mmCIF file of C-alpha atoms in Angstrom:
data_model
loop_
_atom_site.group_PDB
_atom_site.id
_atom_site.type_symbol
_atom_site.label_atom_id
_atom_site.label_comp_id
_atom_site.label_asym_id
_atom_site.label_seq_id
_atom_site.Cartn_x
_atom_site.Cartn_y
_atom_site.Cartn_z
ATOM 1 C CA UNK A 21 -1.837 -11.109 13.125
ATOM 2 C CA UNK A 22 1.837 -10.507 12.451
ATOM 3 C CA UNK A 23 4.677 -13.058 12.761
ATOM 4 C CA UNK A 24 8.445 -12.595 12.754
ATOM 5 C CA UNK A 25 11.650 -12.062 14.613
ATOM 6 C CA UNK A 26 12.316 -8.645 15.910
ATOM 7 C CA UNK A 27 13.527 -5.895 13.339
ATOM 8 C CA UNK A 28 12.065 -7.958 10.450
ATOM 9 C CA UNK A 29 9.787 -5.124 9.364
ATOM 10 C CA UNK A 30 6.576 -6.395 11.210
ATOM 11 C CA UNK A 31 5.501 -2.744 12.270
ATOM 12 C CA UNK A 32 6.399 -1.217 8.865
ATOM 13 C CA UNK A 33 3.939 -3.681 7.439
ATOM 14 C CA UNK A 34 1.448 -2.984 9.953
ATOM 15 C CA UNK A 35 1.479 0.555 9.426
ATOM 16 C CA UNK A 36 1.191 0.028 5.568
ATOM 17 C CA UNK A 37 -1.784 -1.923 6.346
ATOM 18 C CA UNK A 38 -3.315 0.639 8.329
ATOM 19 C CA UNK A 39 -2.925 3.287 5.811
ATOM 20 C CA UNK A 40 -3.985 1.338 2.998
ATOM 21 C CA UNK A 41 -7.106 -0.040 4.647
ATOM 22 C CA UNK A 42 -8.027 3.283 6.034
ATOM 23 C CA UNK A 43 -7.743 4.733 2.605
ATOM 24 C CA UNK A 44 -10.171 1.939 1.369
ATOM 25 C CA UNK A 45 -12.611 3.380 4.138
ATOM 26 C CA UNK A 46 -12.377 0.618 6.364
ATOM 27 C CA UNK A 47 -12.395 1.244 10.037
ATOM 28 C CA UNK A 48 -8.778 -0.038 10.937
ATOM 29 C CA UNK A 49 -6.823 -0.058 14.165
ATOM 30 C CA UNK A 50 -3.301 -1.158 15.101
ATOM 31 C CA UNK A 51 -2.833 -3.089 18.574
ATOM 32 C CA UNK A 52 0.905 -3.327 19.247
ATOM 33 C CA UNK A 53 2.013 -5.561 22.097
ATOM 34 C CA UNK A 54 5.252 -3.949 22.558
ATOM 35 C CA UNK A 55 3.817 -0.379 22.988
ATOM 36 C CA UNK A 56 1.274 -1.779 25.616
ATOM 37 C CA UNK A 57 4.111 -3.512 27.319
ATOM 38 C CA UNK A 58 5.976 -0.251 27.728
ATOM 39 C CA UNK A 59 2.897 1.575 28.768
ATOM 40 C CA UNK A 60 2.172 -0.986 31.886
ATOM 41 C CA UNK A 61 5.803 -1.438 32.743
ATOM 42 C CA UNK A 62 6.936 2.368 32.558
ATOM 43 C CA UNK A 63 9.320 1.901 35.596
ATOM 44 C CA UNK A 64 10.839 -1.249 34.346
ATOM 45 C CA UNK A 65 13.466 -1.743 31.701
ATOM 46 C CA UNK A 66 13.345 -4.916 29.631
ATOM 47 C CA UNK A 67 16.776 -6.220 28.439
ATOM 48 C CA UNK A 68 17.343 -9.306 26.320
ATOM 49 C CA UNK A 69 16.960 -11.448 29.243
ATOM 50 C CA UNK A 70 13.126 -10.754 29.629
ATOM 51 C CA UNK A 71 12.782 -12.369 26.261
ATOM 52 C CA UNK A 72 14.503 -15.510 26.853
ATOM 53 C CA UNK A 73 12.491 -18.779 27.036
ATOM 54 C CA UNK A 74 14.458 -19.772 30.006
ATOM 55 C CA UNK A 75 13.045 -16.793 31.899
ATOM 56 C CA UNK A 76 9.793 -18.273 32.975
ATOM 57 C CA UNK A 77 8.349 -15.406 34.761
ATOM 58 C CA UNK A 78 9.363 -13.177 31.664
ATOM 59 C CA UNK A 79 7.610 -15.673 29.284
ATOM 60 C CA UNK A 80 4.538 -15.801 31.411
ATOM 61 C CA UNK A 81 4.362 -11.939 31.699
ATOM 62 C CA UNK A 82 4.794 -11.627 27.889
ATOM 63 C CA UNK A 83 1.887 -14.096 27.327
ATOM 64 C CA UNK A 84 -0.150 -12.285 29.708
ATOM 65 C CA UNK A 85 0.412 -9.005 27.868
ATOM 66 C CA UNK A 86 -0.119 -10.454 24.420
ATOM 67 C CA UNK A 87 -3.676 -11.889 25.582
ATOM 68 C CA UNK A 88 -4.577 -8.598 27.240
ATOM 69 C CA UNK A 89 -3.963 -6.630 23.915
ATOM 70 C CA UNK A 90 -5.752 -9.434 21.897
ATOM 71 C CA UNK A 91 -8.859 -8.918 24.128
ATOM 72 C CA UNK A 92 -8.777 -5.239 23.687
ATOM 73 C CA UNK A 93 -8.554 -5.970 19.916
ATOM 74 C CA UNK A 94 -11.726 -8.334 20.093
ATOM 75 C CA UNK A 95 -13.574 -5.623 22.061
ATOM 76 C CA UNK A 96 -12.993 -3.070 19.420
ATOM 77 C CA UNK A 97 -14.143 -5.279 16.579
ATOM 78 C CA UNK A 98 -17.224 -5.862 18.626
ATOM 79 C CA UNK A 99 -17.722 -2.211 18.848
ATOM 80 C CA UNK A 100 -17.877 -1.776 15.060
ATOM 81 C CA UNK A 101 -14.343 -2.137 13.831
ATOM 82 C CA UNK A 102 -13.733 -3.750 10.498
ATOM 83 C CA UNK A 103 -10.094 -4.691 10.421
ATOM 84 C CA UNK A 104 -7.471 -5.001 13.349
ATOM 85 C CA UNK A 105 -3.848 -5.483 13.160
ATOM 86 C CA UNK A 106 -2.138 -7.353 15.945
ATOM 87 C CA UNK A 107 1.498 -6.449 15.979
ATOM 88 C CA UNK A 108 3.473 -8.973 17.945
ATOM 89 C CA UNK A 109 6.162 -11.461 17.294
ATOM 90 C CA UNK A 110 3.960 -14.699 17.562
ATOM 91 C CA UNK A 111 6.950 -16.552 16.816
ATOM 92 C CA UNK A 112 5.604 -20.115 18.138
ATOM 93 C CA UNK A 113 2.987 -22.450 17.033
ATOM 94 C CA UNK A 114 1.564 -22.522 20.428
ATOM 95 C CA UNK A 115 1.159 -18.721 20.588
ATOM 96 C CA UNK A 116 -0.433 -18.734 16.997
ATOM 97 C CA UNK A 117 -2.849 -21.397 17.945
ATOM 98 C CA UNK A 118 -3.786 -19.421 21.016
ATOM 99 C CA UNK A 119 -4.573 -16.291 18.987
ATOM 100 C CA UNK A 120 -6.344 -18.433 16.534
ATOM 101 C CA UNK A 121 -8.693 -20.096 19.030
ATOM 102 C CA UNK A 122 -9.506 -17.128 21.178
ATOM 103 C CA UNK A 123 -10.408 -15.044 17.898
ATOM 104 C CA UNK A 124 -12.747 -17.790 16.883
ATOM 105 C CA UNK A 125 -14.062 -18.508 20.322
ATOM 106 C CA UNK A 126 -14.943 -14.912 20.577
ATOM 107 C CA UNK A 127 -16.589 -14.706 17.254
ATOM 108 C CA UNK A 128 -18.774 -17.806 17.927
ATOM 109 C CA UNK A 129 -19.883 -16.047 21.184
ATOM 110 C CA UNK A 130 -20.669 -12.833 19.458
ATOM 111 C CA UNK A 131 -22.379 -14.498 16.504
ATOM 112 C CA UNK A 132 -19.850 -13.142 14.264
ATOM 113 C CA UNK A 133 -17.495 -14.872 11.733
ATOM 114 C CA UNK A 134 -13.928 -13.471 12.589
ATOM 115 C CA UNK A 135 -11.360 -13.967 9.674
ATOM 116 C CA UNK A 136 -7.941 -14.458 11.147
ATOM 117 C CA UNK A 137 -4.547 -14.392 8.894
ATOM 118 C CA UNK A 138 -1.158 -14.520 9.924
ATOM 119 C CA UNK A 139 1.257 -12.234 8.095
ATOM 120 C CA UNK A 140 4.716 -13.401 8.491
ATOM 121 C CA UNK A 141 7.672 -11.256 7.583
ATOM 122 C CA UNK A 142 10.924 -12.833 7.016
ATOM 123 C CA UNK A 143 14.275 -11.142 6.242
ATOM 124 C CA UNK A 144 17.615 -12.953 5.511
ATOM 125 C CA UNK A 145 19.394 -9.916 3.904
ATOM 126 C CA UNK A 146 22.270 -9.110 6.108
ATOM 127 C CA UNK A 147 22.629 -5.564 4.824
ATOM 128 C CA UNK A 148 19.010 -4.921 5.377
ATOM 129 C CA UNK A 149 19.081 -6.466 8.961
ATOM 130 C CA UNK A 150 21.930 -4.362 9.943
ATOM 131 C CA UNK A 151 20.153 -1.125 8.822
ATOM 132 C CA UNK A 152 16.943 -2.346 10.625
ATOM 133 C CA UNK A 153 18.813 -2.997 13.843
ATOM 134 C CA UNK A 154 20.194 0.484 13.788
ATOM 135 C CA UNK A 155 16.861 2.022 13.151
ATOM 136 C CA UNK A 156 15.264 0.002 15.896
ATOM 137 C CA UNK A 157 17.754 1.057 18.717
ATOM 138 C CA UNK A 158 17.697 4.668 17.617
ATOM 139 C CA UNK A 159 14.007 4.731 17.486
ATOM 140 C CA UNK A 160 12.474 2.298 20.218
ATOM 141 C CA UNK A 161 12.074 3.526 23.771
ATOM 142 C CA UNK A 162 13.498 0.065 25.043
ATOM 143 C CA UNK A 163 16.911 1.327 24.064
ATOM 144 C CA UNK A 164 16.522 4.937 25.059
ATOM 145 C CA UNK A 165 19.556 6.450 26.836
ATOM 146 C CA UNK A 166 21.654 3.495 26.146
ATOM 147 C CA UNK A 167 24.974 3.669 24.131
ATOM 148 C CA UNK A 168 24.643 2.570 20.569
ATOM 149 C CA UNK A 169 26.849 -0.315 20.754
ATOM 150 C CA UNK A 170 25.311 -1.483 24.112
ATOM 151 C CA UNK A 171 21.839 -1.159 22.343
ATOM 152 C CA UNK A 172 22.983 -3.025 19.368
ATOM 153 C CA UNK A 173 24.293 -5.937 21.363
ATOM 154 C CA UNK A 174 21.303 -6.076 23.520
ATOM 155 C CA UNK A 175 19.124 -6.263 20.471
ATOM 156 C CA UNK A 176 21.053 -9.106 18.968
ATOM 157 C CA UNK A 177 20.757 -11.164 22.105
ATOM 158 C CA UNK A 178 17.074 -10.511 22.024
ATOM 159 C CA UNK A 179 16.922 -11.655 18.563
ATOM 160 C CA UNK A 180 19.022 -14.911 19.409
ATOM 161 C CA UNK A 181 16.516 -15.490 22.294
ATOM 162 C CA UNK A 182 13.637 -15.441 20.027
ATOM 163 C CA UNK A 183 15.513 -17.504 17.325
ATOM 164 C CA UNK A 184 15.846 -20.430 19.904
ATOM 165 C CA UNK A 185 12.020 -20.956 19.962
ATOM 166 C CA UNK A 186 10.957 -19.491 16.411
ATOM 167 C CA UNK A 187 8.849 -21.787 14.261
ATOM 168 C CA UNK A 188 7.652 -20.439 10.920
ATOM 169 C CA UNK A 189 4.248 -20.714 9.813
ATOM 170 C CA UNK A 190 3.521 -23.788 7.938
ATOM 171 C CA UNK A 191 0.694 -25.777 6.257
ATOM 172 C CA UNK A 192 0.395 -28.070 9.194
ATOM 173 C CA UNK A 193 -1.053 -25.343 11.469
ATOM 174 C CA UNK A 194 -4.342 -25.286 9.237
ATOM 175 C CA UNK A 195 -4.531 -21.415 9.345
ATOM 176 C CA UNK A 196 -4.603 -18.862 6.556
ATOM 177 C CA UNK A 197 -1.156 -17.329 6.195
ATOM 178 C CA UNK A 198 0.902 -14.949 4.009
ATOM 179 C CA UNK A 199 4.766 -15.017 3.981
ATOM 180 C CA UNK A 200 6.426 -11.919 3.020
ATOM 181 C CA UNK A 201 10.174 -12.702 2.403
ATOM 182 C CA UNK A 202 12.698 -9.693 1.937
ATOM 183 C CA UNK A 203 9.768 -7.285 1.506
ATOM 184 C CA UNK A 204 7.955 -8.760 -1.559
ATOM 185 C CA UNK A 205 10.893 -10.299 -3.051
ATOM 186 C CA UNK A 206 8.771 -13.542 -2.590
ATOM 187 C CA UNK A 207 5.267 -13.783 -1.371
ATOM 188 C CA UNK A 208 3.564 -17.102 -0.327
ATOM 189 C CA UNK A 209 0.050 -17.551 0.424
ATOM 190 C CA UNK A 210 -2.085 -20.521 2.036
ATOM 191 C CA UNK A 211 -5.886 -20.636 2.244
ATOM 192 C CA UNK A 212 -6.554 -16.774 1.786
ATOM 193 C CA UNK A 213 -10.121 -16.393 0.901
ATOM 194 C CA UNK A 214 -12.466 -13.229 0.795
ATOM 195 C CA UNK A 215 -12.311 -9.680 -0.693
ATOM 196 C CA UNK A 216 -10.364 -7.880 2.150
ATOM 197 C CA UNK A 217 -7.733 -10.687 2.482
ATOM 198 C CA UNK A 218 -7.173 -10.631 -1.147
ATOM 199 C CA UNK A 219 -6.624 -6.921 -0.891
ATOM 200 C CA UNK A 220 -4.137 -7.499 1.861
ATOM 201 C CA UNK A 221 -2.269 -10.057 -0.351
ATOM 202 C CA UNK A 222 -1.983 -7.447 -3.290
ATOM 203 C CA UNK A 223 -0.543 -4.926 -0.820
ATOM 204 C CA UNK A 224 1.946 -7.502 0.569
ATOM 205 C CA UNK A 225 3.214 -8.011 -3.095
ATOM 206 C CA UNK A 226 3.610 -4.043 -3.751
ATOM 207 C CA UNK A 227 5.309 -3.147 -0.544
ATOM 208 C CA UNK A 228 8.801 -1.882 -0.885
ATOM 209 C CA UNK A 229 11.315 0.322 0.872
ATOM 210 C CA UNK A 230 12.705 1.987 -2.305
ATOM 211 C CA UNK A 231 12.053 5.643 -2.775
ATOM 212 C CA UNK A 232 11.376 7.072 -6.106
ATOM 213 C CA UNK A 233 9.496 10.220 -7.631
ATOM 214 C CA UNK A 234 5.942 10.043 -8.850
ATOM 215 C CA UNK A 235 4.485 12.869 -10.641
ATOM 216 C CA UNK A 236 0.629 13.168 -11.167
ATOM 217 C CA UNK A 237 -0.622 15.622 -13.664
ATOM 218 C CA UNK A 238 -4.035 16.761 -15.263
ATOM 219 C CA UNK A 239 -4.441 16.498 -18.696
ATOM 220 C CA UNK A 240 -3.743 19.597 -20.878
ATOM 221 C CA UNK A 241 -6.217 22.359 -21.566
ATOM 222 C CA UNK A 242 -8.596 21.360 -24.635
ATOM 223 C CA UNK A 243 -10.258 23.219 -27.510
ATOM 224 C CA UNK A 244 -13.057 25.397 -26.404
ATOM 225 C CA UNK A 245 -14.231 26.009 -29.871
ATOM 226 C CA UNK A 246 -17.733 25.069 -30.556
ATOM 227 C CA UNK A 247 -17.881 21.467 -32.230
ATOM 228 C CA UNK A 248 -20.634 20.466 -34.653
ATOM 229 C CA UNK A 249 -22.673 17.746 -33.397
ATOM 230 C CA UNK A 250 -21.832 15.444 -36.415
ATOM 231 C CA UNK A 251 -18.018 16.086 -35.796
ATOM 232 C CA UNK A 252 -18.520 15.333 -32.172
ATOM 233 C CA UNK A 253 -20.213 12.013 -33.091
ATOM 234 C CA UNK A 254 -17.364 11.187 -35.629
ATOM 235 C CA UNK A 255 -14.780 12.053 -32.804
ATOM 236 C CA UNK A 256 -16.329 9.349 -30.331
ATOM 237 C CA UNK A 257 -16.770 6.726 -33.134
ATOM 238 C CA UNK A 258 -13.247 6.935 -34.057
ATOM 239 C CA UNK A 259 -12.144 6.841 -30.222
ATOM 240 C CA UNK A 260 -14.248 3.695 -29.869
ATOM 241 C CA UNK A 261 -12.620 2.100 -32.910
ATOM 242 C CA UNK A 262 -9.294 2.809 -31.603
ATOM 243 C CA UNK A 263 -10.257 1.165 -28.217
ATOM 244 C CA UNK A 264 -11.561 -1.906 -30.210
ATOM 245 C CA UNK A 265 -8.177 -2.265 -32.002
ATOM 246 C CA UNK A 266 -6.262 -2.157 -28.840
ATOM 247 C CA UNK A 267 -8.225 -5.202 -27.492
ATOM 248 C CA UNK A 268 -10.104 -5.759 -24.303
ATOM 249 C CA UNK A 269 -8.833 -4.017 -21.173
ATOM 250 C CA UNK A 270 -7.739 -6.010 -18.116
ATOM 251 C CA UNK A 271 -10.410 -6.763 -15.535
ATOM 252 C CA UNK A 272 -9.450 -4.076 -13.083
ATOM 253 C CA UNK A 273 -9.512 -1.419 -16.066
ATOM 254 C CA UNK A 274 -12.864 -2.726 -17.268
ATOM 255 C CA UNK A 275 -14.341 -2.284 -13.905
ATOM 256 C CA UNK A 276 -13.057 1.230 -13.662
ATOM 257 C CA UNK A 277 -14.576 2.135 -16.988
ATOM 258 C CA UNK A 278 -17.809 0.435 -16.067
ATOM 259 C CA UNK A 279 -17.947 3.101 -13.129
ATOM 260 C CA UNK A 280 -16.676 6.258 -14.993
ATOM 261 C CA UNK A 281 -16.014 5.628 -18.589
ATOM 262 C CA UNK A 282 -19.683 4.715 -19.625
ATOM 263 C CA UNK A 283 -20.973 7.898 -17.906
ATOM 264 C CA UNK A 284 -18.726 9.954 -19.813
ATOM 265 C CA UNK A 285 -19.561 8.277 -23.180
ATOM 266 C CA UNK A 286 -23.270 8.723 -22.554
ATOM 267 C CA UNK A 287 -22.773 12.172 -21.681
ATOM 268 C CA UNK A 288 -20.463 12.988 -24.619
ATOM 269 C CA UNK A 289 -23.228 11.200 -27.057
ATOM 270 C CA UNK A 290 -26.156 13.184 -25.408
ATOM 271 C CA UNK A 291 -24.212 16.549 -25.829
ATOM 272 C CA UNK A 292 -23.660 15.690 -29.560
ATOM 273 C CA UNK A 293 -27.385 14.678 -29.932
ATOM 274 C CA UNK A 294 -28.584 17.992 -28.469
ATOM 275 C CA UNK A 295 -26.117 20.136 -30.515
ATOM 276 C CA UNK A 296 -24.111 21.300 -27.470
ATOM 277 C CA UNK A 297 -20.653 20.706 -26.310
ATOM 278 C CA UNK A 298 -20.394 20.345 -22.395
ATOM 279 C CA UNK A 299 -17.482 22.169 -21.264
ATOM 280 C CA UNK A 300 -15.838 22.312 -17.936
ATOM 281 C CA UNK A 301 -15.503 25.412 -15.764
ATOM 282 C CA UNK A 302 -12.083 27.102 -16.755
ATOM 283 C CA UNK A 303 -10.727 26.947 -13.332
ATOM 284 C CA UNK A 304 -11.045 23.052 -13.443
ATOM 285 C CA UNK A 305 -9.467 22.859 -16.849
ATOM 286 C CA UNK A 306 -6.393 24.543 -15.712
ATOM 287 C CA UNK A 307 -3.571 21.957 -15.875
ATOM 288 C CA UNK A 308 -1.724 21.306 -12.632
ATOM 289 C CA UNK A 309 1.145 19.152 -11.603
ATOM 290 C CA UNK A 310 1.756 17.710 -8.191
ATOM 291 C CA UNK A 311 4.632 15.558 -7.373
ATOM 292 C CA UNK A 312 5.746 13.611 -4.354
ATOM 293 C CA UNK A 313 9.297 12.333 -3.879
ATOM 294 C CA UNK A 314 8.451 9.970 -1.083
ATOM 295 C CA UNK A 315 7.104 6.369 -1.357
ATOM 296 C CA UNK A 316 3.807 5.806 -3.043
ATOM 297 C CA UNK A 317 1.015 4.725 -1.096
ATOM 298 C CA UNK A 318 -0.276 3.100 -4.186
ATOM 299 C CA UNK A 319 2.580 1.189 -4.895
ATOM 300 C CA UNK A 320 0.943 -1.350 -7.001
ATOM 301 C CA UNK A 321 0.558 1.570 -9.655
ATOM 302 C CA UNK A 322 4.110 1.745 -10.611
ATOM 303 C CA UNK A 323 7.228 -0.029 -11.074
ATOM 304 C CA UNK A 324 10.434 0.417 -9.372
ATOM 305 C CA UNK A 325 11.301 3.639 -11.301
ATOM 306 C CA UNK A 326 9.790 7.178 -11.330
ATOM 307 C CA UNK A 327 6.401 7.476 -13.003
ATOM 308 C CA UNK A 328 3.938 10.101 -14.574
ATOM 309 C CA UNK A 329 0.172 9.357 -14.223
ATOM 310 C CA UNK A 330 -1.929 11.345 -16.687
ATOM 311 C CA UNK A 331 -5.662 11.797 -15.468
ATOM 312 C CA UNK A 332 -8.263 13.288 -17.817
ATOM 313 C CA UNK A 333 -11.767 14.219 -16.764
ATOM 314 C CA UNK A 334 -14.500 12.748 -18.516
ATOM 315 C CA UNK A 335 -16.498 15.654 -19.602
ATOM 316 C CA UNK A 336 -14.105 17.028 -22.227
ATOM 317 C CA UNK A 337 -12.260 13.863 -22.719
ATOM 318 C CA UNK A 338 -12.738 13.650 -26.480
ATOM 319 C CA UNK A 339 -11.746 17.170 -27.421
ATOM 320 C CA UNK A 340 -8.247 17.701 -28.724
ATOM 321 C CA UNK A 341 -5.538 19.704 -26.865
ATOM 322 C CA UNK A 342 -5.634 23.590 -27.420
ATOM 323 C CA UNK A 343 -2.515 25.289 -28.232
ATOM 324 C CA UNK A 344 -2.220 26.120 -24.447
ATOM 325 C CA UNK A 345 -2.553 22.431 -23.850
ATOM 326 C CA UNK A 346 -0.009 21.510 -26.295
ATOM 327 C CA UNK A 347 2.586 24.098 -24.813
ATOM 328 C CA UNK A 348 1.761 22.462 -21.210
ATOM 329 C CA UNK A 349 2.658 19.033 -22.599
ATOM 330 C CA UNK A 350 6.035 20.190 -23.989
ATOM 331 C CA UNK A 351 6.750 22.070 -20.634
ATOM 332 C CA UNK A 352 5.766 18.910 -18.670
ATOM 333 C CA UNK A 353 8.199 16.862 -20.774
ATOM 334 C CA UNK A 354 10.946 19.231 -20.097
ATOM 335 C CA UNK A 355 10.213 19.332 -16.388
ATOM 336 C CA UNK A 356 10.074 15.729 -15.902
ATOM 337 C CA UNK A 357 13.521 15.270 -18.027
ATOM 338 C CA UNK A 358 15.156 17.904 -15.957
ATOM 339 C CA UNK A 359 14.025 16.367 -12.654
ATOM 340 C CA UNK A 360 15.058 12.798 -13.804
ATOM 341 C CA UNK A 361 18.534 14.007 -14.770
ATOM 342 C CA UNK A 362 18.816 15.812 -11.214
ATOM 343 C CA UNK A 363 17.796 12.545 -9.571
ATOM 344 C CA UNK A 364 20.142 10.598 -11.408
ATOM 345 C CA UNK A 365 17.381 8.762 -13.467
ATOM 346 C CA UNK A 366 17.333 8.122 -17.084
ATOM 347 C CA UNK A 367 14.113 8.433 -19.521
ATOM 348 C CA UNK A 368 14.272 4.647 -19.827
ATOM 349 C CA UNK A 369 13.659 4.437 -16.058
ATOM 350 C CA UNK A 370 10.374 6.293 -16.396
ATOM 351 C CA UNK A 371 6.949 4.556 -16.274
ATOM 352 C CA UNK A 372 4.042 6.496 -18.107
ATOM 353 C CA UNK A 373 0.523 5.548 -16.921
ATOM 354 C CA UNK A 374 -2.205 7.233 -18.998
ATOM 355 C CA UNK A 375 -5.809 6.893 -19.913
ATOM 356 C CA UNK A 376 -6.752 5.830 -23.429
ATOM 357 C CA UNK A 377 -8.655 9.115 -24.106
ATOM 358 C CA UNK A 378 -7.093 11.446 -26.610
ATOM 359 C CA UNK A 379 -6.370 14.519 -24.290
ATOM 360 C CA UNK A 380 -4.386 12.162 -21.990
ATOM 361 C CA UNK A 381 -2.355 10.552 -24.783
ATOM 362 C CA UNK A 382 -1.531 13.944 -26.166
ATOM 363 C CA UNK A 383 -0.371 15.276 -22.873
ATOM 364 C CA UNK A 384 2.301 12.779 -22.478
ATOM 365 C CA UNK A 385 3.245 12.416 -26.082
ATOM 366 C CA UNK A 386 6.237 14.552 -25.904
ATOM 367 C CA UNK A 387 7.735 12.214 -23.344
ATOM 368 C CA UNK A 388 8.114 9.672 -26.006
#
């Protein structure tokens, strides 16, 4: 469940969560109270006064709408959903307690264990807030048809109404929570347990609003000459010696190697013993570069600057680059340097992520 004042990036975070966990193959859905309010009150306009704590009718209506959306969320979970995002302000302890207890009561009635976590977005950067306000009034149906200055003034009054009753999440509420301050500048966690929620914390620590180019490249074309089985075995032993000298990989890298690297090494050794060299189909060996200049979905992969990620395939991983592959590596470096200059970056800003396998290292070597 999201927590925070209007225009603090709650819906931005909610959509990031949707994209990320859908990518992880979890059935994920977003339930937005503001959208539901506009759907059921299409003939009404809700000015800042509707969101005032002094407006008893408005407060009761907002509570009713929020619980209706929460009930829809729980019904969806009961029908087989994995992760639901409750996008609402949830700015008071009373509202959060109501949400938490309703979810837990539903879980007990259904014989299911429901994990509830509150994700609070806090922003006190004035420049970012002004930008957020402008984007909100330009994009929200609540302000459609209003002059820009009037819309901004109404939004500021709405925020002021929420600020009067706003209570940040704290330990006394005895609920799991994550606080994201100024979009991952600082992240605070409390009582976060379980695989999925830990993944959410990692995402919260990686989310950003910056834009930077990312280039993904296949490793270059490799030698297709016949390799003597003894030479192949020597290549593998040398590579494993290099890996041992580099020290143990991180846990995440180790897990990935268990899944893919061991299979590649076993295949290479089997090919050496049988006197064969397993070759890829030529069309899959052709080097191809793809780039995107938007924000990265896997934002935990790179830092704040541009990045090149070289990904070798496993079957021919131990073969050296061919002349064609070396030409490609030089052309790749020229391309990246040119694009960095056009985008006003320097080579020092570049992050290069590569496999430890020879063909990947050789592909990015001209980048320095």
